[in-house]
Coordinates of C-alpha atoms in Angstrom, one line a residue:
M1 CA 7.0 -32.6 -21.5
K2 CA 9.9 -29.5 -22.2
G3 CA 8.8 -30.3 -26.1
I4 CA 5.1 -29.7 -24.8
W5 CA 5.8 -26.3 -23.1
I6 CA 7.8 -24.8 -25.9
A7 CA 5.3 -25.8 -28.1
R8 CA 2.9 -24.3 -26.1
L9 CA 4.5 -20.8 -26.0
Q10 CA 5.7 -20.1 -29.4
N11 CA 1.5 -20.4 -29.9
L12 CA 1.0 -18.3 -27.4
K13 CA 4.4 -15.9 -29.3
R14 CA 2.2 -16.2 -32.9
K15 CA -0.9 -15.8 -31.4
P16 CA -1.3 -14.0 -28.0
L17 CA -4.4 -11.9 -28.2
I18 CA -6.7 -13.9 -26.0
L19 CA -4.9 -13.5 -23.3
I20 CA -4.1 -10.0 -24.1
S21 CA -7.8 -9.4 -24.8
M22 CA -9.3 -11.1 -21.8
T23 CA -6.7 -9.2 -19.1
I24 CA -7.6 -6.1 -21.2
M25 CA -11.6 -6.9 -20.9
T26 CA -11.5 -8.2 -16.5
V27 CA -9.6 -4.7 -16.2
I28 CA -11.9 -2.6 -18.2
F29 CA -15.2 -3.8 -16.8
A30 CA -13.9 -4.4 -13.3
Y31 CA -12.9 -0.2 -13.2
V32 CA -15.7 0.8 -15.5
L33 CA -18.4 -1.1 -13.3
S34 CA -16.5 0.0 -10.0
G35 CA -17.2 3.3 -10.6
S36 CA -13.0 3.9 -10.2
V37 CA -13.0 4.8 -6.8
G38 CA -11.9 2.5 -4.9
S39 CA -14.5 1.8 -2.3
K40 CA -16.2 5.0 -1.9
L41 CA -19.9 5.9 -1.9
T42 CA -20.2 8.8 -4.6
L43 CA -22.7 11.3 -3.0
L44 CA -24.2 15.0 -4.4
I45 CA -25.2 17.0 -1.7
A46 CA -26.8 19.8 -1.6
T47 CA -28.0 22.2 1.8
D48 CA -29.9 24.9 3.2
E49 CA -27.0 27.3 4.0
S50 CA -28.9 26.9 7.3
K51 CA -25.8 26.1 10.1
M52 CA -27.0 22.7 11.1
S53 CA -26.9 21.8 7.3
K54 CA -23.3 23.1 7.0
E55 CA -22.2 20.7 9.9
V56 CA -23.8 18.2 8.6
L57 CA -22.2 18.4 5.8
E58 CA -18.8 19.0 7.2
R59 CA -19.5 16.1 10.0
L60 CA -20.1 13.7 5.7
Q61 CA -16.4 15.0 4.7
I62 CA -14.8 13.5 7.4
E63 CA -15.4 10.1 7.0
E64 CA -13.4 8.3 4.9
D65 CA -16.7 6.1 3.1
Y66 CA -17.8 8.8 1.0
A67 CA -16.3 10.7 -2.4
I68 CA -19.0 13.9 -2.6
T69 CA -19.6 17.3 -4.3
V70 CA -21.6 19.7 -3.8
L71 CA -24.0 21.2 -5.6
S72 CA -26.6 24.1 -5.3
E73 CA -30.2 22.2 -5.0
Q74 CA -31.2 23.3 -8.4
E75 CA -28.6 21.3 -10.1
L76 CA -28.4 18.4 -7.5
Q77 CA -32.5 17.7 -8.9
D78 CA -31.2 18.0 -12.3
T79 CA -28.7 15.9 -12.4
I80 CA -30.3 13.6 -10.2
K81 CA -33.1 13.1 -13.0
E82 CA -30.3 13.1 -15.9
K83 CA -28.5 10.2 -13.9
R84 CA -30.9 8.0 -12.0
D85 CA -27.9 5.8 -11.0
T86 CA -26.8 8.4 -8.8
I87 CA -27.2 8.9 -4.9
G88 CA -28.2 12.3 -3.7
V89 CA -28.7 14.2 -0.3
L90 CA -30.4 17.4 0.5
L91 CA -29.8 18.9 3.9
N92 CA -31.8 21.4 5.9
E93 CA -32.3 22.7 8.8
K94 CA -34.3 20.5 10.9
T95 CA -34.7 17.5 8.0
Y96 CA -32.8 15.9 5.2
S97 CA -33.4 13.5 2.1
V98 CA -31.7 11.0 0.3
L99 CA -33.0 11.1 -3.3
A100 CA -32.2 7.6 -4.9
D101 CA -33.7 5.5 -7.4
T102 CA -33.8 2.6 -5.5
E103 CA -34.0 1.7 -2.4
S104 CA -31.3 -0.4 -1.4
D105 CA -29.0 -1.8 1.8
V106 CA -26.5 1.3 1.0
V107 CA -29.1 4.0 0.1
R108 CA -30.6 2.9 4.3
N109 CA -26.9 2.8 5.5
L110 CA -26.6 6.2 4.4
S111 CA -29.6 7.1 5.6
L112 CA -29.2 5.6 9.1
N113 CA -25.6 7.8 8.9
V114 CA -27.5 11.1 8.3
E115 CA -30.1 10.7 10.6
T116 CA -27.4 9.7 13.5
I117 CA -25.6 12.9 12.7
Y118 CA -27.8 14.9 13.1
N119 CA -29.4 13.6 16.6
E120 CA -26.1 13.8 17.7
L121 CA -25.3 17.9 16.2
A122 CA -28.9 18.3 18.5
F123 CA -27.7 17.2 20.8
Q124 CA -25.0 18.8 21.2
Y125 CA -26.8 22.8 20.6
Q126 CA -29.7 21.3 23.4
I127 CA -26.9 21.3 25.7
I128 CA -25.0 24.3 25.1
V129 CA -28.4 26.4 25.3
V130 CA -28.8 25.2 28.7
G131 CA -25.8 25.3 30.5
G132 CA -23.5 27.0 27.5
E133 CA -20.2 26.1 25.4
S134 CA -18.2 25.3 29.0
K135 CA -21.5 22.6 30.0
W136 CA -20.9 21.3 26.5
K137 CA -16.8 20.4 26.8
E138 CA -18.3 18.8 30.4
V139 CA -20.4 16.6 28.4
E140 CA -18.2 15.7 25.6
K141 CA -15.3 15.1 28.0
G142 CA -17.6 12.7 29.7
L143 CA -18.4 10.8 26.4
E144 CA -14.9 10.5 25.9
N145 CA -14.6 8.5 29.3
P146 CA -17.5 6.7 30.4
A147 CA -18.3 5.6 33.3
F148 CA -19.6 1.8 32.5
Q149 CA -17.2 0.2 30.0
I150 CA -19.9 -0.9 27.4
K151 CA -18.4 -4.4 25.5
E152 CA -20.2 -4.2 21.5
A153 CA -20.4 -8.0 19.9
S154 CA -22.6 -8.6 16.8
M155 CA -24.9 -11.4 16.2
D156 CA -22.9 -13.0 13.4
E157 CA -20.7 -11.7 11.6
S158 CA -20.9 -14.4 8.5
K159 CA -24.7 -13.6 8.0
V160 CA -24.2 -9.7 8.0
F161 CA -24.4 -8.4 4.4
R162 CA -21.4 -5.9 3.3
Y163 CA -20.7 -4.8 -0.2
D164 CA -17.6 -3.4 -2.0
G165 CA -18.7 -2.8 -5.5
A166 CA -14.9 -2.1 -6.6
L167 CA -13.5 -6.2 -5.3
Q168 CA -17.9 -7.1 -6.9
S169 CA -16.0 -5.4 -10.0
L170 CA -13.3 -6.7 -10.4
F171 CA -13.7 -10.7 -8.5
G172 CA -17.1 -11.1 -10.4
F173 CA -15.2 -10.5 -14.0
M174 CA -12.2 -11.9 -12.4
L175 CA -13.3 -15.3 -12.5
Y176 CA -15.2 -15.3 -15.5
F177 CA -12.8 -14.0 -18.2
V178 CA -10.0 -16.5 -16.6
F179 CA -13.0 -19.4 -17.5
Y180 CA -12.6 -18.6 -20.5
T181 CA -8.7 -18.6 -20.8
I182 CA -8.1 -20.9 -18.8
S183 CA -10.6 -23.7 -21.6
I184 CA -9.2 -22.5 -24.8
N185 CA -5.8 -23.5 -23.5
V186 CA -6.9 -27.2 -22.1
Q187 CA -8.6 -27.4 -25.6
F188 CA -4.9 -28.0 -27.2
I189 CA -5.0 -31.2 -25.4
L190 CA -8.4 -31.9 -28.1
E191 CA -6.4 -30.7 -31.1
D192 CA -3.4 -32.8 -30.6
K193 CA -5.5 -35.9 -30.2
R194 CA -7.6 -35.4 -33.1
S195 CA -4.6 -34.4 -35.3
G196 CA -2.7 -37.7 -34.3
V197 CA -0.2 -35.5 -32.4
W198 CA -0.7 -37.0 -29.0
N199 CA 0.0 -40.2 -30.7
R200 CA 3.0 -39.8 -32.7
L201 CA 3.9 -38.2 -29.0
K202 CA 3.4 -41.4 -26.8
L203 CA 5.9 -43.0 -29.9
A204 CA 8.8 -40.8 -29.2
S205 CA 8.7 -42.5 -25.6
I206 CA 6.9 -39.8 -23.9
S207 CA 4.3 -41.3 -21.2
R208 CA 0.6 -40.3 -20.7
F209 CA 1.5 -38.1 -17.4
Q210 CA 4.0 -36.2 -19.0
L211 CA 1.7 -35.3 -21.8
Y212 CA -1.1 -34.8 -19.5
F213 CA 0.9 -32.9 -16.7
G214 CA 2.8 -30.3 -19.5
H215 CA -0.9 -29.9 -21.1
L216 CA -2.1 -28.8 -18.1
S217 CA 0.5 -27.2 -15.7
F218 CA 0.9 -24.6 -19.1
S219 CA -3.1 -23.9 -18.5
Y220 CA -2.8 -23.6 -15.4
L221 CA 0.2 -21.0 -15.1
I222 CA -1.3 -19.2 -18.1
G223 CA -4.9 -18.8 -16.2
L224 CA -2.6 -18.0 -12.7
V225 CA -0.6 -15.0 -14.1
Q226 CA -4.0 -13.7 -15.6
M227 CA -5.5 -13.5 -12.1
L228 CA -2.2 -12.1 -10.7
L229 CA -1.9 -9.4 -13.7
V230 CA -5.3 -8.4 -12.7
I231 CA -5.1 -8.2 -9.0
F232 CA -1.9 -6.7 -9.2
V233 CA -3.0 -4.0 -11.7
F234 CA -5.9 -2.9 -9.0
R235 CA -4.0 -3.3 -5.8
F236 CA -1.5 -1.5 -7.1
I237 CA -2.6 0.3 -10.0
V238 CA -6.0 1.6 -8.9
G239 CA -5.1 1.4 -5.1
T240 CA -8.3 -0.8 -4.7
N241 CA -8.6 -1.5 -1.3
M242 CA -8.1 -5.6 -0.4
Y243 CA -8.6 -5.5 3.6
G244 CA -5.5 -6.1 3.8
G245 CA -6.4 -9.8 2.4
L246 CA -3.9 -9.6 -0.9
W247 CA -1.9 -12.6 -0.2
K248 CA -5.1 -14.6 0.3
V249 CA -6.6 -13.6 -2.4
I250 CA -3.6 -15.1 -4.2
V251 CA -3.7 -18.9 -2.6
I252 CA -8.1 -19.2 -3.5
C253 CA -7.2 -18.0 -6.5
S254 CA -4.5 -20.9 -7.4
F255 CA -7.0 -23.0 -5.7
Y256 CA -10.1 -21.9 -8.3
V257 CA -8.1 -22.2 -11.0
L258 CA -6.7 -25.8 -10.7
L259 CA -10.6 -25.9 -10.6
V260 CA -11.9 -24.7 -13.6
M261 CA -8.4 -26.5 -15.3
A262 CA -10.1 -29.8 -14.4
F263 CA -13.7 -28.8 -15.4
S264 CA -12.7 -27.6 -19.0
L265 CA -10.5 -30.7 -19.2
F266 CA -14.2 -32.6 -18.3
V267 CA -15.8 -30.6 -20.6
I268 CA -13.7 -31.0 -23.8
S269 CA -13.7 -35.5 -23.1
L270 CA -17.4 -35.5 -23.4
V271 CA -17.1 -33.8 -27.0
K272 CA -15.6 -34.3 -30.6
T273 CA -14.6 -31.4 -31.6
V274 CA -13.1 -28.2 -30.3
S275 CA -16.6 -25.9 -31.7
Q276 CA -18.2 -28.3 -29.7
S277 CA -16.3 -27.7 -26.8
S278 CA -16.3 -23.5 -27.4
V279 CA -19.9 -23.8 -27.9
I280 CA -20.7 -25.6 -24.1
I281 CA -18.3 -23.3 -22.5
S282 CA -19.8 -20.1 -23.6
L283 CA -23.1 -21.4 -22.4
L284 CA -21.6 -22.5 -19.3
S285 CA -19.4 -19.3 -18.3
V286 CA -22.4 -17.6 -19.0
A287 CA -24.4 -19.6 -16.5
F288 CA -22.3 -20.0 -13.7
A289 CA -21.1 -16.4 -13.7
M290 CA -25.4 -15.6 -13.4
I291 CA -25.8 -18.2 -10.3
G292 CA -22.1 -18.3 -8.5
G293 CA -22.8 -14.7 -7.9
A294 CA -20.1 -13.1 -10.5
Y295 CA -22.6 -10.2 -12.0
W296 CA -24.2 -8.6 -8.9
P297 CA -24.5 -10.4 -5.1
L298 CA -26.0 -13.1 -4.3
E299 CA -27.2 -11.6 -0.6
I300 CA -29.8 -10.0 -3.0
V301 CA -31.4 -12.4 -4.9
Q302 CA -34.7 -13.5 -4.3
S303 CA -35.4 -17.1 -6.4
D304 CA -34.7 -19.5 -4.3
G305 CA -34.6 -21.7 -7.1
L306 CA -31.2 -19.6 -8.2
L307 CA -30.1 -19.9 -4.8
A308 CA -30.1 -23.8 -4.8
M309 CA -28.3 -23.4 -8.0
K310 CA -25.5 -21.9 -7.4
W311 CA -23.8 -25.0 -5.8
L312 CA -23.3 -25.7 -9.2
S313 CA -21.2 -23.0 -10.3
P314 CA -17.3 -23.3 -9.8
I315 CA -17.3 -19.6 -9.7
Y316 CA -19.6 -19.2 -6.7
Y317 CA -16.6 -21.1 -4.5
G318 CA -13.8 -18.5 -5.6
M319 CA -16.4 -15.7 -5.4
E320 CA -17.5 -16.7 -2.1
A321 CA -14.0 -17.4 -1.0
L322 CA -12.4 -14.3 -2.2
K323 CA -15.0 -11.6 -0.7
R324 CA -15.1 -13.2 2.9
V325 CA -11.5 -12.8 3.3
T326 CA -11.1 -9.3 2.3
I327 CA -14.5 -7.6 2.4
Y328 CA -15.4 -9.5 6.0
G329 CA -11.6 -9.6 7.1
E330 CA -11.9 -13.7 7.5
T331 CA -8.5 -16.0 6.9
L332 CA -8.3 -19.0 5.2
S333 CA -9.0 -21.1 7.6
D334 CA -12.6 -19.6 7.5
V335 CA -13.3 -20.2 3.9
W336 CA -12.0 -23.9 4.1
T337 CA -15.3 -24.9 3.2
Y338 CA -15.6 -23.5 -0.5
V339 CA -11.2 -24.6 -1.1
S340 CA -11.5 -27.8 0.0
M341 CA -14.7 -28.1 -2.3
M342 CA -12.2 -26.3 -5.2
L343 CA -9.8 -28.7 -4.5
L344 CA -11.8 -31.5 -4.6
L345 CA -13.9 -30.9 -6.8
G346 CA -11.2 -30.4 -9.0
V347 CA -9.3 -34.1 -8.2
I348 CA -12.6 -35.7 -9.0
L349 CA -13.3 -33.8 -12.4
L350 CA -9.8 -34.3 -13.8
A351 CA -9.8 -37.8 -13.0
V352 CA -13.0 -38.3 -15.1
G353 CA -12.1 -36.2 -17.5
I354 CA -8.9 -38.3 -18.2
T355 CA -9.7 -41.4 -18.1
L356 CA -13.0 -40.1 -20.0
L357 CA -10.7 -38.9 -23.1
E358 CA -8.1 -42.0 -23.3
K359 CA -11.2 -43.9 -23.6
R360 CA -12.7 -42.2 -26.6
T361 CA -9.4 -41.3 -28.4
E362 CA -9.7 -43.7 -31.2
R363 CA -13.4 -42.4 -31.4
Y364 CA -11.5 -38.7 -32.4
H365 CA -9.7 -40.8 -34.9
S366 CA -12.6 -42.7 -36.2
S367 CA -14.5 -39.1 -36.5
E368 CA -12.4 -38.0 -38.5

């Protein structure tokens, strides 16, 4: 097994481009598509210079969820026309307008927040007009110390859709690109079997267990290292908010790498050449990313057919578990269904893949 690791390390040293390129592409895609602003929503805001609009702007600037750029009304209109993916807000004395190309949950939540601020300020002005500043201070004090204790509880947190663009891009592209990295490394088993290296190693008193364990453990480590590099870059350099779930993300990634490694082994057990394996992996990885929620949240998908196929995608289990322990603040026990599915499928695919490979070894050599 030690010899296998040395050979694989030497090969990696000679050809490090795949690992480096996949890691860099993950960082670039996730950083660019997340807007490089963490979990903040970028807003362009213009006011009519009235007292009300200025106070609404001040309240919005205090909130940590928004990255605000103040423009004139004309500049806002021009920018929205040029960049249709941006969101603008026009604040007037009594009304407001949210300028966006599409109606989404983000836009609706923003509108609700702005409307709430307007209502609160209107209530404050009305109290001041009737009773003066002193009366408002009394009311404000009463609001801070209500006579009745109100307990708030959501209906079902697991059914509330929460979206974080930074984490959606990070997790999606990380799971997608590591699929390639692991698959390419697992293909060395097929190369060794077809070239005869596998049989020569067995003649050198190396057991089948050592051969498989050497190759698979190296592939597992390479995939996990790539994911850890990406996670640490975004957490400690870019500053992406992981909602206190960093260690849970690492645990889930370790199970995901096992599943992808097992799936890759299963694929090479069904084909005769490395080129065939590469084509199948390329097609399936894109399909799995689409139906597994890597490119977009599955909550916005309307097709029942696509939603039904999500269970076929290894990426779905990893994506859902990662979002649950970060955005939704759930524990590992809460996402045990997804973790156990990754573990179960991984073990099954490993067993089936190794069995098929052993049965097809003679056929590989006869096709040379």
